[in-house]
Amino acid sequence: MRFRLSMRTFAGIVVCLAFSSLARADEQRPNVIVFMIDDLGWTDAGCYGSDLYQTPHIDRLAAEGVRFTDAYAACTVCSPTRAAMMTGMYPARLHLTDWIDGHFPRMKPEQKRTLPYMPPDWTQFLEHRYTTIAEALKANGYQTAHVGKWHLTPRSSERSDVEPFYPQHQGFDFNVAGNQWGAPGTYYWPYRHAKFQGVDARVENFPPSNETEGQYLTDMLTDRAVSLVEEMKDGPFFLYFAHYAVHTPIQGRKDLTEKYESLITDKHRHHNPGYAAMVESVDHSVGRIRQTLDELGLADNTIIIYTSDNGGLDSHDSGQPTDNAPLRDGKGSVYEGGVRIPTIISWPGVTPAGVTCDEPIITCDFYPTILEMTGTEGDESHNANVDGVSIASLLKQPSDSLERDTLFWHYPHYHSSGATPYSAIRAGEWRLVEFYDDGHHELYNLKKDLSETIDLSESHPEHAARLLSLLNNWREDMGAQPPLKNPDYRPDDGDDTAEFRPLFNGKDLSGWVPVNTAPSTWSVEDGMLVCSGKPIGEVRTDRMYQNFILELEWRHRVPKGNAGVFIWADDITARGVPFHRGIEVQVLENDYGNTQSHTTHGDIFPIHGATMTPVNGRGGDRAFPTEERSKPSPEWNHYRVVCQDGNISLAVNGKVVTQGKECSPRKGYICLESEGGIVHYRNIRIRELPDSPIEQEHVAIADRGYRCLYTGVDLSGWKTEDDQWQVKDWVLSYTGDGGDDAALATEETFDDMGFIIDVKLAESSDHLLLELHGDDATAIPIHQELKGMRPLGEWNRLEGTLVDGLLTVSLNGQLVVTNQALSPRTSNGPLTLIPGGPVEIANPYMRPLDQ
């Protein structure tokens, strides 16, 4: 293994190759174009497996060159990777290890106090003492141009502080749009971020054309890049085309966005039309550059490299941009989804057409590779240590192997994705990650487990020890900066027993409210809260909570038991389901989780209208645990759920394994449930944390006084003469022909009321009459032609009030009746259901209203 390649050695390699078939005569030295796409995920092209994104030009590039399956970014975020591209050095050696200026300075003081470490005194710009790839090429006769994102300058509002570090002062003859900013505020002119209206536009050094209105950034950058290629056509030239796309904001060109809105179906793994449009715009850019090369007769003498600065962004507060599956997680994460990237290289006359290469490569390799391909000598006085190795041999023989067999990453920072400080190594098919926060290691075999679901550190300690030793040696060689101890750290895991209070007294259901279950569903036995699981339903706390730590123990008493804890939930269940809107923490018996592909023990996910960004995601909005820690029935398991400011984490039996963030709601009720099987809960306790300011949109629906009229186990409280009414767990089903004789009425009568009822009609069913007082005057006809009805076979929610003879009704959230006076006016009667054929009823709730 080599950690260091001296430029003297490297220059010797270049000289030796100067007369080989891989090198060109001086007058024929190839042009080089590098497409660096921002935040592009591993699967974000047709040739990398996407069934949605239309990328014919990128696919053509792959068909004519080498597509790398195991290419890696030098870091999980942008600035360090871009610095590695410019210098050939690991970010750890440069001490440039986070995006400039990182997340830590932006954190609130109370958030910083929860972190055991803080970033080191890292370098937040690309130092002039290093020779960039542009400077090396320029010194050897190349024209050099930078177009797009730079993001390697200090962050400052003073132009005099940042401009000396712009691309034109780092070896580029031309600089278009390269500055201190890492993203545009908008992809339409003037590309300004509202937050920085007092500063230059986000994309500066970019004179607009005469007609600025509506100009799309990706297209405009391509216009300028085409012009530069035409200007430098006499060559040789180096064009570093670093698109701002597909970085946020997710804002595709309108015509392309509308196109994908019409194309996307549930069958597509990628499902964000705006992001898809941005990917296609990048593809158009590649196509336009290649067309220009063809028109100028330069295509056969131009090397094209297409790559990304980190993994795809798989979570964002505006929705999920892309899906990196089967890779785990995305941008910012230490796992494969954060660092594995698409990379394609086409070198006409050298690369075989349409082949793949599975040799691991990394961003640092582009520097020595480009120097070798162009016959350029490096500058030993400034870049004495190049960490990358030339992969030129792989471009001729993709099946070859490099002498190097290890790749490394070092990130001594916290990231908004939930990532904590770490270092990592890949050696062959093995990958090890070391986390600074608690010192634990995770080991994965990528050949057998590309999704990194099974931590092998305990079962293969010899591999873990070997890789950790290599990692330690590498960090020492790099002079890697570890994170610093946080002097303001206030751990949550101290002796805080006195601050907890019981949520369950071990004697009765005081403090808990059964929502949609029978009296027999929940009981107390031997200090345990016991759920029979019949019917499927929930019990909730009698008050709402915002920031808290919840601890409890649970065990299933049946094989493949399925239950859950709901956080920040509404007061009653959502439409057409026996569960609340909220964030669910999965409680599964081991055998159940081991038989499912979509879920496992300790998942966290939003349900029924709630939202959450997963930290440990595999695509979608479900967070998966980093390891399986639950014990099989009848053993007890301990959960610790920390919920604060919309972030949630789960520790299973003493170790944090699952995390989510940006949850909504983030204040609400705590619920327990079981889905058909017996489950026990005990030692339920809570520690409330200080509340934070919260917008109303993030607060769950508070108790409105509703009670459920259906037990889910029998027709208690109802009367009917038709035996076609059937109790089917949480659903009340009617299977007959209907009519007045099929009426089902409550034994209780009601005056003024609020009501909720969910209805699903069958094809053979005409309608359902809902009589609020058991008579025609209060009848509400429910039929498929009613405005706002959902398609047959789907649930509809009817919600309304009857007060002082005035009726108001909404259907699926849409107001259909407003203060309609009833005639004749009635004052009391049973709630009555009269079906016109087969129908299903769920969630019948009622609340009395004072006149």
mmCIF file of C-alpha atoms in Angstrom, residues 648-776:
data_model
loop_
_atom_site.group_PDB
_atom_site.id
_atom_site.type_symbol
_atom_site.label_atom_id
_atom_site.label_comp_id
_atom_site.label_asym_id
_atom_site.label_seq_id
_atom_site.Cartn_x
_atom_site.Cartn_y
_atom_site.Cartn_z
ATOM 1 C CA ILE A 648 -36.120 12.007 16.531
ATOM 2 C CA SER A 649 -33.658 9.260 17.447
ATOM 3 C CA LEU A 650 -34.171 5.736 18.729
ATOM 4 C CA ALA A 651 -31.818 3.759 20.942
ATOM 5 C CA VAL A 652 -32.584 0.025 21.099
ATOM 6 C CA ASN A 653 -31.222 -1.763 24.148
ATOM 7 C CA GLY A 654 -28.699 0.981 24.844
ATOM 8 C CA LYS A 655 -27.492 2.038 21.409
ATOM 9 C CA VAL A 656 -28.802 4.668 18.986
ATOM 10 C CA VAL A 657 -29.667 2.937 15.714
ATOM 11 C CA THR A 658 -32.306 5.042 13.914
ATOM 12 C CA GLN A 659 -32.765 8.766 13.336
ATOM 13 C CA GLY A 660 -35.122 11.108 11.521
ATOM 14 C CA LYS A 661 -35.246 14.864 11.179
ATOM 15 C CA GLU A 662 -37.456 17.720 9.986
ATOM 16 C CA CYS A 663 -40.579 15.978 11.279
ATOM 17 C CA SER A 664 -44.032 17.469 11.030
ATOM 18 C CA PRO A 665 -45.996 17.427 13.267
ATOM 19 C CA ARG A 666 -43.420 17.966 16.007
ATOM 20 C CA LYS A 667 -45.827 18.453 18.886
ATOM 21 C CA GLY A 668 -48.640 16.039 19.630
ATOM 22 C CA TYR A 669 -49.759 12.934 21.496
ATOM 23 C CA ILE A 670 -47.831 9.759 22.276
ATOM 24 C CA CYS A 671 -49.686 6.580 21.241
ATOM 25 C CA LEU A 672 -49.205 2.848 21.694
ATOM 26 C CA GLU A 673 -50.737 0.216 19.428
ATOM 27 C CA SER A 674 -50.748 -3.434 18.472
ATOM 28 C CA GLU A 675 -51.776 -4.970 15.188
ATOM 29 C CA GLY A 676 -53.562 -8.185 16.027
ATOM 30 C CA GLY A 677 -51.258 -9.750 18.602
ATOM 31 C CA ILE A 678 -50.656 -9.507 22.343
ATOM 32 C CA VAL A 679 -47.930 -7.065 23.344
ATOM 33 C CA HIS A 680 -46.760 -5.954 26.787
ATOM 34 C CA TYR A 681 -45.455 -2.505 27.743
ATOM 35 C CA ARG A 682 -43.912 -1.501 31.082
ATOM 36 C CA ASN A 683 -41.688 1.087 32.761
ATOM 37 C CA ILE A 684 -43.036 3.832 30.513
ATOM 38 C CA ARG A 685 -41.544 7.133 31.598
ATOM 39 C CA ILE A 686 -40.897 10.553 30.118
ATOM 40 C CA ARG A 687 -38.461 13.397 30.644
ATOM 41 C CA GLU A 688 -39.740 16.652 29.229
ATOM 42 C CA LEU A 689 -37.226 18.989 27.608
ATOM 43 C CA PRO A 690 -37.660 22.748 27.189
ATOM 44 C CA ASP A 691 -40.104 23.638 24.430
ATOM 45 C CA SER A 692 -38.975 25.715 21.466
ATOM 46 C CA PRO A 693 -40.891 28.246 19.390
ATOM 47 C CA ILE A 694 -43.050 26.288 16.959
ATOM 48 C CA GLU A 695 -45.210 27.224 14.008
ATOM 49 C CA GLN A 696 -48.818 26.104 14.154
ATOM 50 C CA GLU A 697 -48.439 23.990 11.015
ATOM 51 C CA HIS A 698 -46.130 21.679 12.977
ATOM 52 C CA VAL A 699 -48.598 21.133 15.840
ATOM 53 C CA ALA A 700 -50.837 18.057 15.729
ATOM 54 C CA ILE A 701 -54.600 18.353 16.072
ATOM 55 C CA ALA A 702 -55.460 18.743 19.749
ATOM 56 C CA ASP A 703 -58.230 16.899 21.608
ATOM 57 C CA ARG A 704 -61.623 17.923 20.185
ATOM 58 C CA GLY A 705 -63.667 15.726 22.506
ATOM 59 C CA TYR A 706 -64.461 12.938 20.036
ATOM 60 C CA ARG A 707 -65.216 9.406 21.181
ATOM 61 C CA CYS A 708 -65.436 6.373 18.944
ATOM 62 C CA LEU A 709 -68.887 4.711 18.633
ATOM 63 C CA TYR A 710 -67.533 1.338 17.462
ATOM 64 C CA THR A 711 -65.566 -1.157 19.574
ATOM 65 C CA GLY A 712 -64.090 -3.218 16.742
ATOM 66 C CA VAL A 713 -65.041 -6.490 18.456
ATOM 67 C CA ASP A 714 -68.871 -6.440 18.426
ATOM 68 C CA LEU A 715 -71.923 -4.255 17.804
ATOM 69 C CA SER A 716 -72.188 -3.055 21.375
ATOM 70 C CA GLY A 717 -74.049 0.256 21.416
ATOM 71 C CA TRP A 718 -75.768 -0.393 18.066
ATOM 72 C CA LYS A 719 -79.042 -2.084 17.015
ATOM 73 C CA THR A 720 -80.146 -3.573 13.686
ATOM 74 C CA GLU A 721 -82.484 -6.211 12.294
ATOM 75 C CA ASP A 722 -80.187 -7.136 9.399
ATOM 76 C CA ASP A 723 -77.596 -9.842 10.022
ATOM 77 C CA GLN A 724 -75.531 -8.691 7.014
ATOM 78 C CA TRP A 725 -73.713 -6.204 9.226
ATOM 79 C CA GLN A 726 -70.358 -7.816 10.080
ATOM 80 C CA VAL A 727 -67.655 -6.854 12.533
ATOM 81 C CA LYS A 728 -64.269 -7.082 10.799
ATOM 82 C CA ASP A 729 -61.756 -5.757 13.299
ATOM 83 C CA TRP A 730 -61.559 -1.955 12.881
ATOM 84 C CA VAL A 731 -63.931 -2.058 9.888
ATOM 85 C CA LEU A 732 -67.716 -2.376 10.126
ATOM 86 C CA SER A 733 -68.900 -4.065 6.940
ATOM 87 C CA TYR A 734 -72.315 -4.479 5.335
ATOM 88 C CA THR A 735 -72.667 -7.162 2.639
ATOM 89 C CA GLY A 736 -76.413 -7.175 1.894
ATOM 90 C CA ASP A 737 -78.683 -5.437 -0.610
ATOM 91 C CA GLY A 738 -79.554 -2.529 1.649
ATOM 92 C CA GLY A 739 -82.768 -0.644 2.244
ATOM 93 C CA ASP A 740 -84.642 0.673 5.283
ATOM 94 C CA ASP A 741 -84.650 -2.768 6.901
ATOM 95 C CA ALA A 742 -80.850 -2.734 6.866
ATOM 96 C CA ALA A 743 -80.627 0.332 9.093
ATOM 97 C CA LEU A 744 -77.982 0.307 11.812
ATOM 98 C CA ALA A 745 -78.639 2.812 14.586
ATOM 99 C CA THR A 746 -76.941 3.767 17.815
ATOM 100 C CA GLU A 747 -78.750 2.929 21.023
ATOM 101 C CA GLU A 748 -77.739 6.346 22.309
ATOM 102 C CA THR A 749 -79.443 9.484 21.037
ATOM 103 C CA PHE A 750 -77.753 12.791 20.355
ATOM 104 C CA ASP A 751 -78.660 16.466 20.258
ATOM 105 C CA ASP A 752 -76.253 18.990 18.755
ATOM 106 C CA MET A 753 -73.110 17.173 17.721
ATOM 107 C CA GLY A 754 -69.885 17.067 15.801
ATOM 108 C CA PHE A 755 -69.344 13.874 13.825
ATOM 109 C CA ILE A 756 -66.722 12.048 11.749
ATOM 110 C CA ILE A 757 -67.263 8.864 9.788
ATOM 111 C CA ASP A 758 -65.211 7.103 7.093
ATOM 112 C CA VAL A 759 -67.089 5.421 4.241
ATOM 113 C CA LYS A 760 -66.029 3.150 1.369
ATOM 114 C CA LEU A 761 -68.660 2.313 -1.223
ATOM 115 C CA ALA A 762 -68.613 -0.790 -3.398
ATOM 116 C CA GLU A 763 -69.403 -0.835 -7.124
ATOM 117 C CA SER A 764 -72.739 -2.503 -6.471
ATOM 118 C CA SER A 765 -73.694 0.041 -3.832
ATOM 119 C CA ASP A 766 -75.987 2.932 -4.720
ATOM 120 C CA HIS A 767 -75.417 5.034 -1.679
ATOM 121 C CA LEU A 768 -75.359 5.292 2.083
ATOM 122 C CA LEU A 769 -77.755 7.462 4.058
ATOM 123 C CA LEU A 770 -76.337 8.939 7.230
ATOM 124 C CA GLU A 771 -79.152 10.181 9.464
ATOM 125 C CA LEU A 772 -77.809 12.263 12.314
ATOM 126 C CA HIS A 773 -81.054 12.170 14.312
ATOM 127 C CA GLY A 774 -82.501 9.035 12.796
ATOM 128 C CA ASP A 775 -84.924 10.801 10.445
ATOM 129 C CA ASP A 776 -85.166 12.113 6.890
#
